[in-house]
């Protein structure tokens, strides 16, 4: 089973449900998780108003099915916030197993920068919702402290705009001013 964050977002009922699921995952609402090799099933308990059980069944063709016993799962089409939280936990586990997470301090810093911008889309925002696409260039020279890293940001909703002054952009964003 291969997961991506965009795949999980597409499975969610809507963006609001995806953001709530992300908040559930980040705030540690995964109570318990187990995996059965025999049935190829993850059973994940997510704490909401009550403890809800999310089942994720793997198939031989790398596809999967999911279910949740919460009221929203029966009313709405798509993944509820509990399923989103469970799938994000499985995604993080998958990244660890594939060695995607950083191994040394330089890679960890770069990963933290990417993670920061990746999580910005999930913060509660006022006004229009927009996306941030970071482009970070870390040449091999950087490891010897003789090179430079380059960061470029594009933000927007339907159309992406290049950020000319990243410091001002981040200050305005933190103060929740119009960008």
Tab-separated table of N, CA and C in Angstrom:
chain	number	residue	atom	x	y	z
A	1	UNK	N	0.851	-1.175	0.000
A	1	UNK	CA	0.000	0.000	0.000
A	1	UNK	C	0.894	1.235	0.000
A	2	UNK	N	0.789	2.048	-1.015
A	2	UNK	CA	1.574	3.267	-1.119
A	2	UNK	C	0.663	4.470	-0.906
A	3	UNK	N	0.974	5.273	0.107
A	3	UNK	CA	0.172	6.447	0.436
A	3	UNK	C	0.943	7.717	0.117
A	4	UNK	N	0.222	8.769	-0.193
A	4	UNK	CA	0.778	10.120	-0.297
A	4	UNK	C	-0.206	11.070	0.378
A	5	UNK	N	0.297	12.231	0.766
A	5	UNK	CA	-0.579	13.205	1.419
A	5	UNK	C	-1.673	13.685	0.461
A	6	UNK	N	-1.328	13.862	-0.817
A	6	UNK	CA	-2.344	14.314	-1.774
A	6	UNK	C	-3.407	13.232	-1.993
A	7	UNK	N	-3.006	11.960	-1.945
A	7	UNK	CA	-3.974	10.874	-2.064
A	7	UNK	C	-4.954	10.911	-0.889
A	8	UNK	N	-4.418	11.122	0.307
A	8	UNK	CA	-5.269	11.175	1.502
A	8	UNK	C	-6.214	12.372	1.414
A	9	UNK	N	-5.700	13.505	0.955
A	9	UNK	CA	-6.540	14.706	0.799
A	9	UNK	C	-7.677	14.441	-0.181
A	10	UNK	N	-7.375	13.731	-1.267
A	10	UNK	CA	-8.407	13.431	-2.261
A	10	UNK	C	-9.457	12.461	-1.732
A	11	UNK	N	-9.070	11.589	-0.814
A	11	UNK	CA	-10.025	10.652	-0.229
A	11	UNK	C	-10.969	11.334	0.755
A	12	UNK	N	-10.503	12.410	1.380
A	12	UNK	CA	-11.297	13.104	2.402
A	12	UNK	C	-12.582	13.665	1.799
A	13	UNK	N	-13.608	13.739	2.633
A	13	UNK	CA	-14.894	14.270	2.195
A	13	UNK	C	-14.742	15.650	1.576
A	14	UNK	N	-13.966	16.517	2.237
A	14	UNK	CA	-13.660	17.850	1.717
A	14	UNK	C	-12.416	18.365	2.435
A	15	UNK	N	-11.980	19.587	2.083
A	15	UNK	CA	-10.750	20.150	2.678
A	15	UNK	C	-10.887	20.369	4.182
A	16	UNK	N	-12.082	20.738	4.629
A	16	UNK	CA	-12.295	20.960	6.061
A	16	UNK	C	-12.098	19.654	6.835
A	17	UNK	N	-12.620	18.554	6.312
A	17	UNK	CA	-12.457	17.247	6.948
A	17	UNK	C	-10.981	16.851	6.939
A	18	UNK	N	-10.286	17.113	5.829
A	18	UNK	CA	-8.858	16.800	5.771
A	18	UNK	C	-8.096	17.581	6.842
A	19	UNK	N	-8.398	18.872	6.982
A	19	UNK	CA	-7.701	19.699	7.975
A	19	UNK	C	-8.007	19.219	9.391
A	20	UNK	N	-9.242	18.828	9.662
A	20	UNK	CA	-9.585	18.305	10.991
A	20	UNK	C	-8.860	16.983	11.251
A	21	UNK	N	-8.778	16.133	10.249
A	21	UNK	CA	-8.047	14.876	10.382
A	21	UNK	C	-6.569	15.115	10.639
A	22	UNK	N	-6.000	16.118	9.958
A	22	UNK	CA	-4.599	16.489	10.178
A	22	UNK	C	-4.418	16.968	11.618
A	23	UNK	N	-5.345	17.774	12.110
A	23	UNK	CA	-5.271	18.242	13.492
A	23	UNK	C	-5.384	17.079	14.479
A	24	UNK	N	-6.263	16.132	14.187
A	24	UNK	CA	-6.387	14.944	15.045
A	24	UNK	C	-5.066	14.185	15.093
A	25	UNK	N	-4.457	13.998	13.935
A	25	UNK	CA	-3.197	13.260	13.880
A	25	UNK	C	-2.098	14.015	14.642
A	26	UNK	N	-1.984	15.315	14.384
A	26	UNK	CA	-0.911	16.108	14.997
A	26	UNK	C	-1.087	16.254	16.508
A	27	UNK	N	-2.323	16.200	16.989
A	27	UNK	CA	-2.535	16.362	18.428
A	27	UNK	C	-2.505	15.022	19.173
A	28	UNK	N	-2.115	13.963	18.497
A	28	UNK	CA	-1.921	12.680	19.153
A	28	UNK	C	-3.195	11.944	19.527
A	29	UNK	N	-4.209	12.016	18.683
A	29	UNK	CA	-5.470	11.346	18.998
A	29	UNK	C	-5.502	9.882	18.565
A	30	UNK	N	-4.380	9.388	18.028
A	30	UNK	CA	-4.297	7.954	17.726
A	30	UNK	C	-4.064	7.251	19.062
A	31	UNK	N	-5.036	6.477	19.506
A	31	UNK	CA	-4.972	5.825	20.812
A	31	UNK	C	-4.268	4.485	20.722
A	32	UNK	N	-4.558	3.745	19.664
A	32	UNK	CA	-4.016	2.404	19.530
A	32	UNK	C	-3.966	2.043	18.047
A	33	UNK	N	-2.981	1.235	17.672
A	33	UNK	CA	-2.887	0.763	16.289
A	33	UNK	C	-2.331	-0.645	16.296
A	34	UNK	N	-2.927	-1.508	15.473
A	34	UNK	CA	-2.436	-2.874	15.349
A	34	UNK	C	-2.560	-3.306	13.891
A	35	UNK	N	-1.803	-4.356	13.541
A	35	UNK	CA	-1.830	-4.871	12.175
A	35	UNK	C	-1.912	-6.384	12.217
A	36	UNK	N	-2.784	-6.962	11.416
A	36	UNK	CA	-2.921	-8.411	11.306
A	36	UNK	C	-2.351	-8.841	9.953
A	37	UNK	N	-1.274	-9.609	9.970
A	37	UNK	CA	-0.682	-10.104	8.722
A	37	UNK	C	-1.639	-11.057	8.007
A	38	UNK	N	-2.364	-11.831	8.773
A	38	UNK	CA	-3.275	-12.814	8.205
A	38	UNK	C	-4.368	-12.144	7.363
A	39	UNK	N	-5.028	-11.145	7.929
A	39	UNK	CA	-6.112	-10.468	7.215
A	39	UNK	C	-5.641	-9.217	6.482
A	40	UNK	N	-4.369	-8.849	6.635
A	40	UNK	CA	-3.806	-7.628	6.033
A	40	UNK	C	-4.657	-6.410	6.404
A	41	UNK	N	-4.930	-6.289	7.706
A	41	UNK	CA	-5.798	-5.223	8.189
A	41	UNK	C	-5.110	-4.434	9.305
A	42	UNK	N	-5.145	-3.102	9.144
A	42	UNK	CA	-4.758	-2.199	10.235
A	42	UNK	C	-6.026	-1.880	11.005
A	43	UNK	N	-5.940	-1.926	12.304
A	43	UNK	CA	-7.057	-1.529	13.165
A	43	UNK	C	-6.528	-0.397	14.038
A	44	UNK	N	-7.090	0.791	13.852
A	44	UNK	CA	-6.571	1.996	14.490
A	44	UNK	C	-7.697	2.659	15.269
A	45	UNK	N	-7.427	2.957	16.538
A	45	UNK	CA	-8.408	3.635	17.372
A	45	UNK	C	-8.052	5.114	17.433
A	46	UNK	N	-9.028	5.961	17.087
A	46	UNK	CA	-8.842	7.415	17.069
A	46	UNK	C	-9.826	8.028	18.053
A	47	UNK	N	-9.310	8.887	18.928
A	47	UNK	CA	-10.160	9.513	19.944
A	47	UNK	C	-10.816	10.765	19.372
A	48	UNK	N	-12.126	10.733	19.327
A	48	UNK	CA	-12.930	11.895	18.955
A	48	UNK	C	-13.825	12.198	20.134
A	49	UNK	N	-15.116	12.401	19.883
A	49	UNK	CA	-16.075	12.508	20.983
A	49	UNK	C	-16.075	11.204	21.770
A	50	UNK	N	-15.887	10.111	21.045
A	50	UNK	CA	-15.733	8.772	21.605
A	50	UNK	C	-14.509	8.158	20.927
A	51	UNK	N	-14.132	6.965	21.314
A	51	UNK	CA	-13.076	6.245	20.599
A	51	UNK	C	-13.704	5.559	19.394
A	52	UNK	N	-13.208	5.902	18.197
A	52	UNK	CA	-13.726	5.318	16.965
A	52	UNK	C	-12.688	4.379	16.380
A	53	UNK	N	-13.159	3.315	15.744
A	53	UNK	CA	-12.282	2.318	15.155
A	53	UNK	C	-12.220	2.505	13.646
A	54	UNK	N	-11.003	2.650	13.150
A	54	UNK	CA	-10.760	2.759	11.713
A	54	UNK	C	-10.094	1.460	11.276
A	55	UNK	N	-10.644	0.832	10.241
A	55	UNK	CA	-10.043	-0.359	9.646
A	55	UNK	C	-9.520	0.006	8.260
A	56	UNK	N	-8.280	-0.376	7.983
A	56	UNK	CA	-7.689	-0.185	6.662
A	56	UNK	C	-7.249	-1.564	6.181
A	57	UNK	N	-7.875	-2.031	5.099
A	57	UNK	CA	-7.593	-3.358	4.548
A	57	UNK	C	-6.730	-3.224	3.303
A	58	UNK	N	-5.563	-3.865	3.331
A	58	UNK	CA	-4.656	-3.860	2.183
A	58	UNK	C	-5.057	-4.957	1.198
A	59	UNK	N	-4.837	-4.684	-0.086
A	59	UNK	CA	-5.077	-5.680	-1.122
A	59	UNK	C	-3.760	-5.979	-1.829
A	60	UNK	N	-3.693	-7.101	-2.532
A	60	UNK	CA	-2.458	-7.517	-3.189
A	60	UNK	C	-2.011	-6.561	-4.289
A	61	UNK	N	-2.928	-5.800	-4.858
A	61	UNK	CA	-2.576	-4.869	-5.946
A	61	UNK	C	-2.204	-3.478	-5.430
A	62	UNK	N	-1.800	-3.357	-4.157
A	62	UNK	CA	-1.408	-2.099	-3.508
A	62	UNK	C	-2.571	-1.143	-3.256
A	63	UNK	N	-3.795	-1.557	-3.544
A	63	UNK	CA	-4.949	-0.726	-3.214
A	63	UNK	C	-5.382	-1.048	-1.786
A	64	UNK	N	-6.336	-0.288	-1.283
A	64	UNK	CA	-6.828	-0.516	0.074
A	64	UNK	C	-8.254	-0.007	0.206
A	65	UNK	N	-8.941	-0.510	1.203
A	65	UNK	CA	-10.273	-0.049	1.578
A	65	UNK	C	-10.195	0.425	3.015
A	66	UNK	N	-11.088	1.323	3.387
A	66	UNK	CA	-11.113	1.825	4.760
A	66	UNK	C	-12.548	1.908	5.245
A	67	UNK	N	-12.693	1.885	6.557
A	67	UNK	CA	-14.009	2.074	7.168
A	67	UNK	C	-13.803	2.676	8.553
A	68	UNK	N	-14.833	3.348	9.039
A	68	UNK	CA	-14.823	3.935	10.374
A	68	UNK	C	-16.221	3.758	10.951
A	69	UNK	N	-16.294	3.595	12.255
A	69	UNK	CA	-17.605	3.390	12.870
A	69	UNK	C	-18.209	4.675	13.439
A	70	UNK	N	-17.715	5.835	13.000
A	70	UNK	CA	-18.283	7.104	13.469
A	70	UNK	C	-19.541	7.451	12.663
A	71	UNK	N	-20.397	8.328	13.189
A	71	UNK	CA	-21.626	8.709	12.475
A	71	UNK	C	-21.360	9.382	11.127
A	72	UNK	N	-20.297	10.175	11.027
A	72	UNK	CA	-20.007	10.878	9.771
A	72	UNK	C	-19.690	9.918	8.636
A	73	UNK	N	-19.058	8.798	8.967
A	73	UNK	CA	-18.661	7.837	7.929
A	73	UNK	C	-19.866	7.239	7.221
A	74	UNK	N	-20.980	7.117	7.928
A	74	UNK	CA	-22.175	6.557	7.299
A	74	UNK	C	-22.981	7.615	6.554
A	75	UNK	N	-22.864	8.879	6.964
A	75	UNK	CA	-23.649	9.958	6.353
A	75	UNK	C	-22.976	10.549	5.115
A	76	UNK	N	-21.646	10.710	5.168
A	76	UNK	CA	-20.914	11.427	4.122
A	76	UNK	C	-20.196	10.463	3.184
A	77	UNK	N	-19.963	10.927	1.978
A	77	UNK	CA	-19.170	10.177	1.017
A	77	UNK	C	-17.717	10.617	1.174
A	78	UNK	N	-16.803	9.694	1.228
A	78	UNK	CA	-15.390	10.027	1.388
A	78	UNK	C	-14.914	9.714	2.798
A	79	UNK	N	-13.632	9.928	3.010
A	79	UNK	CA	-13.006	9.604	4.299
A	79	UNK	C	-13.339	10.663	5.346
A	80	UNK	N	-13.696	10.189	6.542
A	80	UNK	CA	-13.957	11.094	7.659
A	80	UNK	C	-12.628	11.518	8.293
A	81	UNK	N	-12.685	12.418	9.272
A	81	UNK	CA	-11.471	12.929	9.921
A	81	UNK	C	-10.707	11.831	10.650
A	82	UNK	N	-11.390	10.816	11.140
A	82	UNK	CA	-10.729	9.718	11.840
A	82	UNK	C	-9.908	8.876	10.861
A	83	UNK	N	-10.485	8.624	9.680
A	83	UNK	CA	-9.765	7.884	8.641
A	83	UNK	C	-8.564	8.694	8.173
A	84	UNK	N	-8.745	9.996	7.983
A	84	UNK	CA	-7.634	10.861	7.562
A	84	UNK	C	-6.500	10.783	8.580
A	85	UNK	N	-6.817	10.906	9.865
A	85	UNK	CA	-5.785	10.827	10.916
A	85	UNK	C	-5.075	9.478	10.872
A	86	UNK	N	-5.837	8.400	10.713
A	86	UNK	CA	-5.246	7.057	10.669
A	86	UNK	C	-4.342	6.889	9.449
A	87	UNK	N	-4.788	7.373	8.291
A	87	UNK	CA	-3.975	7.258	7.079
A	87	UNK	C	-2.711	8.104	7.171
A	88	UNK	N	-2.802	9.273	7.812
A	88	UNK	CA	-1.593	10.090	8.005
A	88	UNK	C	-0.591	9.378	8.910
A	89	UNK	N	-1.087	8.671	9.918
A	89	UNK	CA	-0.199	7.894	10.781
A	89	UNK	C	0.482	6.774	9.974
A	90	UNK	N	-0.285	6.120	9.104
A	90	UNK	CA	0.287	5.064	8.264
A	90	UNK	C	1.284	5.639	7.254
A	91	UNK	N	1.002	6.830	6.742
A	91	UNK	CA	1.937	7.499	5.825
A	91	UNK	C	3.266	7.773	6.523
A	92	UNK	N	3.224	8.300	7.741
A	92	UNK	CA	4.447	8.594	8.492
A	92	UNK	C	5.225	7.306	8.756
A	93	UNK	N	4.506	6.239	9.089
A	93	UNK	CA	5.135	4.935	9.311
A	93	UNK	C	5.804	4.451	8.027
A	94	UNK	N	5.112	4.624	6.906
A	94	UNK	CA	5.637	4.220	5.612
A	94	UNK	C	6.920	4.991	5.280
A	95	UNK	N	6.927	6.303	5.554
A	95	UNK	CA	8.109	7.125	5.293
A	95	UNK	C	9.290	6.656	6.140
A	96	UNK	N	9.036	6.324	7.385
A	96	UNK	CA	10.108	5.837	8.258
A	96	UNK	C	10.685	4.519	7.742
A	97	UNK	N	9.799	3.629	7.322
A	97	UNK	CA	10.247	2.321	6.849
A	97	UNK	C	11.023	2.429	5.543
A	98	UNK	N	10.699	3.415	4.713
A	98	UNK	CA	11.385	3.594	3.439
A	98	UNK	C	12.630	4.458	3.577
A	99	UNK	N	12.904	4.911	4.796
A	99	UNK	CA	14.103	5.716	5.012
A	99	UNK	C	14.004	7.115	4.460
A	100	UNK	N	12.797	7.628	4.294
A	100	UNK	CA	12.620	8.978	3.757
A	100	UNK	C	12.974	10.027	4.799
A	101	UNK	N	12.818	9.699	6.067
A	101	UNK	CA	13.118	10.672	7.113
A	101	UNK	C	14.623	10.916	7.193
A	102	UNK	N	15.036	12.092	7.635
A	102	UNK	CA	16.449	12.464	7.635
A	102	UNK	C	17.294	11.612	8.577
A	103	UNK	N	18.578	11.471	8.176
A	103	UNK	CA	19.495	10.659	8.960
A	103	UNK	C	20.525	11.489	9.715
A	104	UNK	N	20.854	12.683	9.232
A	104	UNK	CA	21.839	13.516	9.923
A	104	UNK	C	21.263	14.904	10.169
A	105	UNK	N	22.015	15.728	10.890
A	105	UNK	CA	21.485	17.024	11.327
A	105	UNK	C	21.202	17.974	10.159
A	106	UNK	N	22.026	17.945	9.103
A	106	UNK	CA	21.780	18.825	7.953
A	106	UNK	C	20.483	18.448	7.243
A	107	UNK	N	20.309	17.144	7.024
A	107	UNK	CA	19.082	16.686	6.384
A	107	UNK	C	17.872	16.949	7.285
A	108	UNK	N	18.053	16.824	8.592
A	108	UNK	CA	16.961	17.061	9.531
A	108	UNK	C	16.498	18.521	9.461
A	109	UNK	N	17.447	19.461	9.380
A	109	UNK	CA	17.075	20.881	9.268
A	109	UNK	C	16.297	21.139	7.989
A	110	UNK	N	16.775	20.594	6.878
A	110	UNK	CA	16.078	20.775	5.604
A	110	UNK	C	14.686	20.147	5.671
A	111	UNK	N	14.589	18.970	6.285
A	111	UNK	CA	13.309	18.290	6.427
A	111	UNK	C	12.359	19.112	7.291
A	112	UNK	N	12.870	19.733	8.359
A	112	UNK	CA	12.028	20.546	9.238
A	112	UNK	C	11.480	21.762	8.500
A	113	UNK	N	12.289	22.371	7.623
A	113	UNK	CA	11.825	23.509	6.831
A	113	UNK	C	10.692	23.056	5.913
A	114	UNK	N	10.899	21.935	5.231
A	114	UNK	CA	9.854	21.421	4.343
A	114	UNK	C	8.594	21.058	5.123
A	115	UNK	N	8.773	20.430	6.271
A	115	UNK	CA	7.642	20.036	7.119
A	115	UNK	C	6.872	21.272	7.602
A	116	UNK	N	7.610	22.344	7.940
A	116	UNK	CA	6.972	23.586	8.384
A	116	UNK	C	6.031	24.117	7.303
A	117	UNK	N	6.546	24.231	6.072
A	117	UNK	CA	5.722	24.771	5.004
A	117	UNK	C	4.612	23.802	4.618
A	118	UNK	N	4.890	22.511	4.715
A	118	UNK	CA	3.872	21.519	4.415
A	118	UNK	C	2.716	21.625	5.405
A	119	UNK	N	3.017	21.913	6.662
A	119	UNK	CA	1.975	22.009	7.684
A	119	UNK	C	1.252	23.350	7.683
A	120	UNK	N	1.793	24.365	7.008
A	120	UNK	CA	1.143	25.672	6.989
A	120	UNK	C	-0.227	25.603	6.348
A	121	UNK	N	-0.359	24.732	5.359
A	121	UNK	CA	-1.650	24.629	4.692
A	121	UNK	C	-2.728	24.076	5.609
A	122	UNK	N	-2.323	23.505	6.737
A	122	UNK	CA	-3.282	22.879	7.624
A	122	UNK	C	-3.619	23.744	8.833
A	123	UNK	N	-3.016	24.918	8.941
A	123	UNK	CA	-3.339	25.822	10.047
A	123	UNK	C	-4.663	26.510	9.746
A	124	UNK	N	-5.371	26.887	10.783
A	124	UNK	CA	-6.626	27.589	10.539
A	124	UNK	C	-6.303	28.963	9.985
A	125	UNK	N	-6.953	29.301	8.897
A	125	UNK	CA	-6.677	30.566	8.221
A	125	UNK	C	-7.960	31.371	8.110
A	126	UNK	N	-7.794	32.659	8.135
A	126	UNK	CA	-8.933	33.519	7.881
A	126	UNK	C	-8.826	34.004	6.452
A	127	UNK	N	-9.952	34.323	5.846
A	127	UNK	CA	-9.920	34.787	4.465
A	127	UNK	C	-9.795	33.622	3.506
A	128	UNK	N	-9.199	33.896	2.353
A	128	UNK	CA	-9.055	32.870	1.332
A	128	UNK	C	-8.014	31.834	1.734
A	129	UNK	N	-8.266	30.613	1.341
A	129	UNK	CA	-7.305	29.534	1.555
A	129	UNK	C	-6.340	29.543	0.376
A	130	UNK	N	-5.058	29.451	0.668
A	130	UNK	CA	-4.078	29.426	-0.402
A	130	UNK	C	-3.058	28.334	-0.152
A	131	UNK	N	-2.355	27.995	-1.192
A	131	UNK	CA	-1.330	26.953	-1.112
A	131	UNK	C	0.042	27.607	-1.110
A	132	UNK	N	1.000	26.901	-0.492
A	132	UNK	CA	2.396	27.346	-0.501
A	132	UNK	C	3.214	26.228	-1.126
A	133	UNK	N	4.001	26.563	-2.143
A	133	UNK	CA	4.878	25.586	-2.769
A	133	UNK	C	6.323	26.034	-2.571
A	134	UNK	N	7.047	25.394	-1.643
A	134	UNK	CA	8.452	25.759	-1.459
A	134	UNK	C	9.335	25.034	-2.465
A	135	UNK	N	10.362	25.717	-2.936
A	135	UNK	CA	11.398	25.114	-3.759
A	135	UNK	C	12.708	25.381	-3.042
A	136	UNK	N	13.339	24.334	-2.544
A	136	UNK	CA	14.564	24.480	-1.768
A	136	UNK	C	15.683	23.762	-2.498
A	137	UNK	N	16.757	24.460	-2.741
A	137	UNK	CA	17.919	23.886	-3.401
A	137	UNK	C	19.059	23.801	-2.398
A	138	UNK	N	19.517	22.588	-2.121
A	138	UNK	CA	20.623	22.364	-1.190
A	138	UNK	C	21.756	21.667	-1.949
A	139	UNK	N	22.657	22.434	-2.536
A	139	UNK	CA	23.746	21.802	-3.288
A	139	UNK	C	24.692	21.040	-2.355
A	140	UNK	N	25.433	20.085	-2.926
A	140	UNK	CA	26.385	19.299	-2.139
A	140	UNK	C	27.434	20.179	-1.479
A	141	UNK	N	27.708	21.345	-2.057
A	141	UNK	CA	28.695	22.252	-1.461
A	141	UNK	C	28.285	22.695	-0.069
A	142	UNK	N	26.981	22.687	0.202
A	142	UNK	CA	26.483	23.146	1.502
A	142	UNK	C	27.019	22.280	2.640
A	143	UNK	N	27.243	21.032	2.371
A	143	UNK	CA	27.742	20.123	3.407
A	143	UNK	C	29.142	20.517	3.882
A	144	UNK	N	29.879	21.250	3.057
A	144	UNK	CA	31.226	21.701	3.428
A	144	UNK	C	31.236	23.129	3.960
A	145	UNK	N	30.079	23.702	4.184
A	145	UNK	CA	29.931	25.085	4.656
A	145	UNK	C	30.514	26.109	3.696
A	146	UNK	N	30.651	25.747	2.412
A	146	UNK	CA	31.164	26.711	1.438
A	146	UNK	C	30.117	27.089	0.399
A	147	UNK	N	28.985	26.404	0.396
A	147	UNK	CA	27.947	26.685	-0.581
A	147	UNK	C	26.796	27.459	0.027
A	148	UNK	N	25.797	27.729	-0.800
A	148	UNK	CA	24.614	28.446	-0.348
A	148	UNK	C	23.383	27.630	-0.694
A	149	UNK	N	22.385	27.744	0.154
A	149	UNK	CA	21.091	27.121	-0.117
A	149	UNK	C	20.168	28.188	-0.671
A	150	UNK	N	19.241	27.783	-1.509
A	150	UNK	CA	18.307	28.714	-2.115
A	150	UNK	C	16.885	28.288	-1.792
A	151	UNK	N	16.066	29.257	-1.402
A	151	UNK	CA	14.666	29.004	-1.097
A	151	UNK	C	13.823	29.931	-1.952
A	152	UNK	N	12.821	29.378	-2.584
A	152	UNK	CA	11.891	30.148	-3.380
A	152	UNK	C	10.488	29.688	-2.996
A	153	UNK	N	9.566	30.627	-2.863
A	153	UNK	CA	8.188	30.286	-2.508
A	153	UNK	C	7.232	30.792	-3.570
A	154	UNK	N	6.219	29.977	-3.831
A	154	UNK	CA	5.107	30.392	-4.665
A	154	UNK	C	3.857	30.192	-3.830
A	155	UNK	N	2.958	31.156	-3.827
A	155	UNK	CA	1.709	31.059	-3.087
A	155	UNK	C	0.552	31.432	-4.000
A	156	UNK	N	-0.600	30.917	-3.678
A	156	UNK	CA	-1.767	31.264	-4.453
A	156	UNK	C	-2.872	30.261	-4.248
A	157	UNK	N	-3.951	30.488	-4.962
A	157	UNK	CA	-5.076	29.578	-4.892
A	157	UNK	C	-5.227	28.915	-6.253
A	158	UNK	N	-5.788	29.603	-7.211
A	158	UNK	CA	-5.903	29.031	-8.545
A	158	UNK	C	-4.688	29.398	-9.396
A	159	UNK	N	-4.024	30.465	-9.031
A	159	UNK	CA	-2.823	30.907	-9.747
A	159	UNK	C	-1.712	31.119	-8.731
A	160	UNK	N	-0.514	30.650	-9.042
A	160	UNK	CA	0.609	30.739	-8.105
A	160	UNK	C	1.444	31.988	-8.398
A	161	UNK	N	1.835	32.705	-7.323
A	161	UNK	CA	2.637	33.913	-7.436
A	161	UNK	C	3.951	33.714	-6.681
A	162	UNK	N	5.030	34.199	-7.250
A	162	UNK	CA	6.329	34.080	-6.596
A	162	UNK	C	6.432	35.123	-5.488
A	163	UNK	N	6.895	34.705	-4.308
A	163	UNK	CA	7.082	35.606	-3.176
A	163	UNK	C	8.426	36.301	-3.359
A	164	UNK	N	8.403	37.631	-3.427
A	164	UNK	CA	9.627	38.385	-3.651
A	164	UNK	C	10.426	38.578	-2.367
A	165	UNK	N	9.729	38.772	-1.232
A	165	UNK	CA	10.401	39.004	0.040
A	165	UNK	C	9.854	37.988	1.055
A	166	UNK	N	10.599	36.907	1.250
A	166	UNK	CA	10.128	35.807	2.098
A	166	UNK	C	9.965	36.263	3.548
A	167	UNK	N	10.899	37.092	4.032
A	167	UNK	CA	10.818	37.557	5.416
A	167	UNK	C	9.521	38.336	5.642
A	168	UNK	N	9.215	39.272	4.752
A	168	UNK	CA	7.983	40.057	4.885
A	168	UNK	C	6.753	39.153	4.747
A	169	UNK	N	6.795	38.212	3.828
A	169	UNK	CA	5.691	37.285	3.632
A	169	UNK	C	5.408	36.508	4.924
A	170	UNK	N	6.456	35.957	5.549
A	170	UNK	CA	6.281	35.178	6.781
A	170	UNK	C	5.798	36.057	7.938
A	171	UNK	N	6.344	37.283	8.031
A	171	UNK	CA	5.887	38.197	9.090
A	171	UNK	C	4.411	38.533	8.913
A	172	UNK	N	3.989	38.829	7.674
A	172	UNK	CA	2.582	39.137	7.405
A	172	UNK	C	1.696	37.930	7.700
A	173	UNK	N	2.178	36.762	7.355
A	173	UNK	CA	1.400	35.540	7.594
A	173	UNK	C	1.229	35.291	9.091
A	174	UNK	N	2.296	35.437	9.853
A	174	UNK	CA	2.233	35.218	11.298
A	174	UNK	C	1.299	36.225	11.953
A	175	UNK	N	1.323	37.475	11.483
A	175	UNK	CA	0.440	38.505	12.046
A	175	UNK	C	-0.965	38.436	11.447
A	176	UNK	N	-1.174	37.460	10.547
A	176	UNK	CA	-2.466	37.245	9.880
A	176	UNK	C	-2.934	38.475	9.118
A	177	UNK	N	-1.981	39.158	8.499
A	177	UNK	CA	-2.322	40.301	7.665
A	177	UNK	C	-2.607	39.833	6.237
A	178	UNK	N	-3.228	40.684	5.461
A	178	UNK	CA	-3.485	40.354	4.064
A	178	UNK	C	-2.174	40.194	3.328
A	179	UNK	N	-2.128	39.198	2.482
A	179	UNK	CA	-0.915	38.929	1.712
A	179	UNK	C	-1.205	39.205	0.251
